[in-house]
């Protein structure tokens, strides 16, 4: 059952990317020609949409952009998106240069490729991060659960804080750490409240 749900989510994301990449290809032409795509560019637009789909989706899959958990989407996934877009941009540029004298590609504006790359990063990145933003917003609104303090303010404490913040049973109040320089620092928006000796008074 769990595997079925995972596959369902993956298919949903792939379909969303398919639609997004197609719209981005059209929008790139729309912006390049200031809102009026010439009839002579319709063939180029069609070819660009097809090649964008053929290249983007397999490269996204290769870069494991469909192997993630929504709640943990972060900079690593965003880096892979930029890397994927860069690879796609280089391949598309090479194809346009190679086939520029072909009867199938006439007057193709190279700027389209770079406009598309920027829009890919912006829109697909937003799509990937949207649910995480929603989850973190919901967590910020949450005022129930067992009040919780984390002892320590190091990397392990930061990882533990992520898990606690995603668990509705707990309400993270802050951190306790003996380091003087960490006092009053914020980790995921939660403060270091004091040293361990202060624990009985919290």
CSV table of N, CA and C in Angstrom, one decimal, residues 36-120:
chain,number,residue,atom,x,y,z
A,36,UNK,N,3.2,38.3,-28.5
A,36,UNK,CA,2.6,38.0,-29.8
A,36,UNK,C,3.6,37.1,-30.6
A,37,UNK,N,3.3,35.8,-30.5
A,37,UNK,CA,4.2,34.8,-31.2
A,37,UNK,C,3.9,34.8,-32.7
A,38,UNK,N,4.9,35.1,-33.5
A,38,UNK,CA,4.6,35.1,-35.0
A,38,UNK,C,4.2,33.8,-35.5
A,39,UNK,N,3.4,33.7,-36.5
A,39,UNK,CA,3.0,32.4,-37.1
A,39,UNK,C,4.2,31.7,-37.6
A,40,UNK,N,5.3,32.4,-38.0
A,40,UNK,CA,6.5,31.7,-38.5
A,40,UNK,C,7.2,31.0,-37.4
A,41,UNK,N,6.9,31.3,-36.2
A,41,UNK,CA,7.6,30.6,-35.0
A,41,UNK,C,6.8,29.5,-34.4
A,42,UNK,N,5.6,29.2,-34.9
A,42,UNK,CA,4.8,28.1,-34.3
A,42,UNK,C,5.5,26.8,-34.5
A,43,UNK,N,6.1,26.5,-35.6
A,43,UNK,CA,6.8,25.3,-35.8
A,43,UNK,C,8.0,25.2,-34.8
A,44,UNK,N,8.7,26.3,-34.7
A,44,UNK,CA,9.8,26.3,-33.7
A,44,UNK,C,9.3,26.0,-32.3
A,45,UNK,N,8.2,26.6,-32.0
A,45,UNK,CA,7.6,26.4,-30.6
A,45,UNK,C,7.3,25.0,-30.4
A,46,UNK,N,6.6,24.4,-31.4
A,46,UNK,CA,6.2,22.9,-31.3
A,46,UNK,C,7.5,22.0,-31.1
A,47,UNK,N,8.5,22.3,-31.9
A,47,UNK,CA,9.7,21.5,-31.8
A,47,UNK,C,10.4,21.7,-30.4
A,48,UNK,N,10.4,23.0,-29.9
A,48,UNK,CA,11.0,23.3,-28.6
A,48,UNK,C,10.3,22.6,-27.5
A,49,UNK,N,8.9,22.6,-27.5
A,49,UNK,CA,8.2,21.9,-26.5
A,49,UNK,C,8.5,20.4,-26.5
A,50,UNK,N,8.6,19.8,-27.7
A,50,UNK,CA,8.9,18.3,-27.8
A,50,UNK,C,10.2,18.0,-27.2
A,51,UNK,N,11.2,18.8,-27.6
A,51,UNK,CA,12.6,18.5,-27.2
A,51,UNK,C,12.8,18.9,-25.7
A,52,UNK,N,12.1,19.9,-25.2
A,52,UNK,CA,12.1,20.2,-23.8
A,52,UNK,C,11.6,19.0,-22.9
A,53,UNK,N,10.5,18.4,-23.4
A,53,UNK,CA,10.0,17.3,-22.7
A,53,UNK,C,10.9,16.0,-22.8
A,54,UNK,N,11.4,15.8,-24.0
A,54,UNK,CA,12.3,14.6,-24.2
A,54,UNK,C,13.6,14.7,-23.4
A,55,UNK,N,14.1,16.0,-23.2
A,55,UNK,CA,15.3,16.1,-22.4
A,55,UNK,C,15.1,16.3,-20.9
A,56,UNK,N,14.2,17.2,-20.6
A,56,UNK,CA,14.0,17.6,-19.2
A,56,UNK,C,13.6,16.4,-18.3
A,57,UNK,N,12.5,15.7,-18.7
A,57,UNK,CA,12.0,14.7,-17.8
A,57,UNK,C,13.0,13.5,-17.5
A,58,UNK,N,13.7,13.0,-18.5
A,58,UNK,CA,14.7,11.9,-18.3
A,58,UNK,C,15.8,12.5,-17.4
A,59,UNK,N,16.3,13.7,-17.7
A,59,UNK,CA,17.4,14.3,-16.9
A,59,UNK,C,16.9,14.5,-15.5
A,60,UNK,N,15.7,15.0,-15.3
A,60,UNK,CA,15.2,15.1,-13.9
A,60,UNK,C,15.2,13.8,-13.2
A,61,UNK,N,14.8,12.7,-13.9
A,61,UNK,CA,14.8,11.4,-13.3
A,61,UNK,C,16.2,10.9,-13.0
A,62,UNK,N,17.1,11.2,-13.9
A,62,UNK,CA,18.5,10.8,-13.7
A,62,UNK,C,19.1,11.5,-12.5
A,63,UNK,N,18.7,12.8,-12.3
A,63,UNK,CA,19.2,13.5,-11.2
A,63,UNK,C,18.4,13.3,-9.9
A,64,UNK,N,17.5,12.3,-9.9
A,64,UNK,CA,16.8,11.9,-8.7
A,64,UNK,C,15.8,13.0,-8.2
A,65,UNK,N,15.3,13.8,-9.1
A,65,UNK,CA,14.4,14.8,-8.7
A,65,UNK,C,13.0,14.2,-8.5
A,66,UNK,N,12.8,12.9,-8.7
A,66,UNK,CA,11.5,12.3,-8.4
A,66,UNK,C,11.7,11.3,-7.2
A,67,UNK,N,12.8,11.4,-6.6
A,67,UNK,CA,13.1,10.5,-5.4
A,67,UNK,C,13.3,11.5,-4.2
A,68,UNK,N,12.2,12.0,-3.7
A,68,UNK,CA,12.4,12.9,-2.5
A,68,UNK,C,11.1,12.8,-1.7
A,69,UNK,N,11.2,13.3,-0.4
A,69,UNK,CA,10.1,13.4,0.5
A,69,UNK,C,9.8,14.9,0.5
A,70,UNK,N,8.5,15.3,0.3
A,70,UNK,CA,8.1,16.7,0.2
A,70,UNK,C,8.6,17.5,1.4
A,71,UNK,N,8.5,16.9,2.6
A,71,UNK,CA,8.8,17.7,3.8
A,71,UNK,C,10.3,18.0,4.0
A,72,UNK,N,11.1,17.2,3.2
A,72,UNK,CA,12.6,17.4,3.4
A,72,UNK,C,13.2,18.0,2.1
A,73,UNK,N,12.4,18.5,1.2
A,73,UNK,CA,13.0,19.2,0.1
A,73,UNK,C,13.8,20.4,0.5
A,74,UNK,N,15.0,20.6,0.0
A,74,UNK,CA,15.8,21.7,0.4
A,74,UNK,C,16.8,22.1,-0.6
A,75,UNK,N,17.9,22.6,-0.2
A,75,UNK,CA,19.0,23.1,-1.1
A,75,UNK,C,19.5,22.0,-2.0
A,76,UNK,N,19.6,20.8,-1.5
A,76,UNK,CA,20.2,19.7,-2.3
A,76,UNK,C,19.4,19.4,-3.5
A,77,UNK,N,18.0,19.4,-3.3
A,77,UNK,CA,17.1,19.2,-4.5
A,77,UNK,C,17.2,20.4,-5.4
A,78,UNK,N,17.3,21.6,-4.9
A,78,UNK,CA,17.4,22.8,-5.7
A,78,UNK,C,18.7,22.8,-6.5
A,79,UNK,N,19.8,22.4,-5.9
A,79,UNK,CA,21.0,22.3,-6.6
A,79,UNK,C,20.9,21.3,-7.8
A,80,UNK,N,20.2,20.1,-7.5
A,80,UNK,CA,20.1,19.1,-8.6
A,80,UNK,C,19.2,19.7,-9.7
A,81,UNK,N,18.2,20.5,-9.4
A,81,UNK,CA,17.4,21.2,-10.4
A,81,UNK,C,18.2,22.1,-11.3
A,82,UNK,N,19.1,22.9,-10.6
A,82,UNK,CA,19.9,23.8,-11.4
A,82,UNK,C,20.9,23.0,-12.3
A,83,UNK,N,21.4,21.9,-11.8
A,83,UNK,CA,22.3,21.1,-12.5
A,83,UNK,C,21.6,20.5,-13.7
A,84,UNK,N,20.4,20.0,-13.5
A,84,UNK,CA,19.6,19.4,-14.6
A,84,UNK,C,19.3,20.4,-15.7
A,85,UNK,N,18.9,21.6,-15.2
A,85,UNK,CA,18.6,22.7,-16.2
A,85,UNK,C,19.8,23.1,-17.0
A,86,UNK,N,20.9,23.1,-16.3
A,86,UNK,CA,22.2,23.5,-17.0
A,86,UNK,C,22.5,22.4,-18.1
A,87,UNK,N,22.3,21.2,-17.8
A,87,UNK,CA,22.6,20.1,-18.7
A,87,UNK,C,21.6,20.2,-19.9
A,88,UNK,N,20.4,20.4,-19.6
A,88,UNK,CA,19.3,20.6,-20.7
A,88,UNK,C,19.7,21.8,-21.6
A,89,UNK,N,20.1,22.9,-21.0
A,89,UNK,CA,20.4,24.1,-21.7
A,89,UNK,C,21.5,23.8,-22.7
A,90,UNK,N,22.6,23.2,-22.2
A,90,UNK,CA,23.7,22.9,-23.0
A,90,UNK,C,23.4,22.0,-24.2
A,91,UNK,N,22.6,21.0,-23.9
A,91,UNK,CA,22.2,20.0,-25.0
A,91,UNK,C,21.3,20.7,-26.0
A,92,UNK,N,20.3,21.5,-25.5
A,92,UNK,CA,19.4,22.2,-26.5
A,92,UNK,C,20.2,23.2,-27.3
A,93,UNK,N,21.2,23.9,-26.7
A,93,UNK,CA,22.0,24.9,-27.4
A,93,UNK,C,22.8,24.1,-28.5
A,94,UNK,N,23.4,23.0,-28.2
A,94,UNK,CA,24.1,22.2,-29.1
A,94,UNK,C,23.2,21.7,-30.3
A,95,UNK,N,22.0,21.3,-30.0
A,95,UNK,CA,21.1,20.9,-31.0
A,95,UNK,C,20.7,22.0,-32.0
A,96,UNK,N,20.5,23.2,-31.4
A,96,UNK,CA,20.1,24.3,-32.2
A,96,UNK,C,21.3,24.7,-33.2
A,97,UNK,N,22.5,24.7,-32.6
A,97,UNK,CA,23.7,25.0,-33.4
A,97,UNK,C,23.8,24.0,-34.6
A,98,UNK,N,23.7,22.7,-34.2
A,98,UNK,CA,23.9,21.6,-35.2
A,98,UNK,C,22.9,21.7,-36.3
A,99,UNK,N,21.6,22.0,-35.9
A,99,UNK,CA,20.5,21.9,-36.9
A,99,UNK,C,20.0,23.3,-37.4
A,100,UNK,N,20.9,24.3,-37.1
A,100,UNK,CA,20.4,25.7,-37.4
A,100,UNK,C,20.1,25.9,-38.9
A,101,UNK,N,20.8,25.1,-39.8
A,101,UNK,CA,20.5,25.2,-41.2
A,101,UNK,C,19.5,24.3,-41.8
A,102,UNK,N,18.9,23.5,-40.8
A,102,UNK,CA,17.8,22.6,-41.2
A,102,UNK,C,16.6,23.3,-41.6
A,103,UNK,N,15.8,22.7,-42.5
A,103,UNK,CA,14.5,23.3,-42.9
A,103,UNK,C,13.5,23.3,-41.8
A,104,UNK,N,13.7,22.4,-40.8
A,104,UNK,CA,12.8,22.3,-39.7
A,104,UNK,C,13.0,23.3,-38.7
A,105,UNK,N,14.1,23.9,-38.6
A,105,UNK,CA,14.4,25.0,-37.6
A,105,UNK,C,14.9,26.2,-38.4
A,106,UNK,N,14.0,27.2,-38.5
A,106,UNK,CA,14.3,28.4,-39.2
A,106,UNK,C,14.1,29.6,-38.3
A,107,UNK,N,15.2,30.4,-38.2
A,107,UNK,CA,15.1,31.6,-37.4
A,107,UNK,C,14.7,31.4,-35.9
A,108,UNK,N,15.3,30.3,-35.3
A,108,UNK,CA,15.0,30.0,-33.9
A,108,UNK,C,15.9,30.9,-33.0
A,109,UNK,N,15.2,31.7,-32.2
A,109,UNK,CA,15.9,32.6,-31.3
A,109,UNK,C,16.6,31.9,-30.2
A,110,UNK,N,18.0,32.0,-30.1
A,110,UNK,CA,18.7,31.3,-29.1
A,110,UNK,C,18.4,31.7,-27.7
A,111,UNK,N,17.9,33.0,-27.6
A,111,UNK,CA,17.6,33.5,-26.3
A,111,UNK,C,16.5,32.7,-25.6
A,112,UNK,N,15.6,32.1,-26.4
A,112,UNK,CA,14.5,31.3,-25.9
A,112,UNK,C,15.1,30.2,-24.9
A,113,UNK,N,16.2,29.6,-25.2
A,113,UNK,CA,16.8,28.5,-24.4
A,113,UNK,C,17.1,29.1,-23.0
A,114,UNK,N,17.7,30.3,-23.0
A,114,UNK,CA,18.1,30.8,-21.7
A,114,UNK,C,16.9,31.4,-20.9
A,115,UNK,N,15.9,31.9,-21.6
A,115,UNK,CA,14.7,32.3,-20.9
A,115,UNK,C,14.0,31.1,-20.3
A,116,UNK,N,14.0,30.0,-21.1
A,116,UNK,CA,13.3,28.8,-20.6
A,116,UNK,C,14.1,28.2,-19.4
A,117,UNK,N,15.4,28.3,-19.4
A,117,UNK,CA,16.2,27.8,-18.3
A,117,UNK,C,15.9,28.5,-17.0
A,118,UNK,N,15.8,29.9,-17.1
A,118,UNK,CA,15.5,30.7,-15.9
A,118,UNK,C,14.1,30.3,-15.4
A,119,UNK,N,13.1,30.2,-16.3
A,119,UNK,CA,11.7,29.9,-15.9
A,119,UNK,C,11.6,28.5,-15.3
A,120,UNK,N,12.4,27.5,-15.9
A,120,UNK,CA,12.4,26.2,-15.3
A,120,UNK,C,12.8,26.2,-13.9
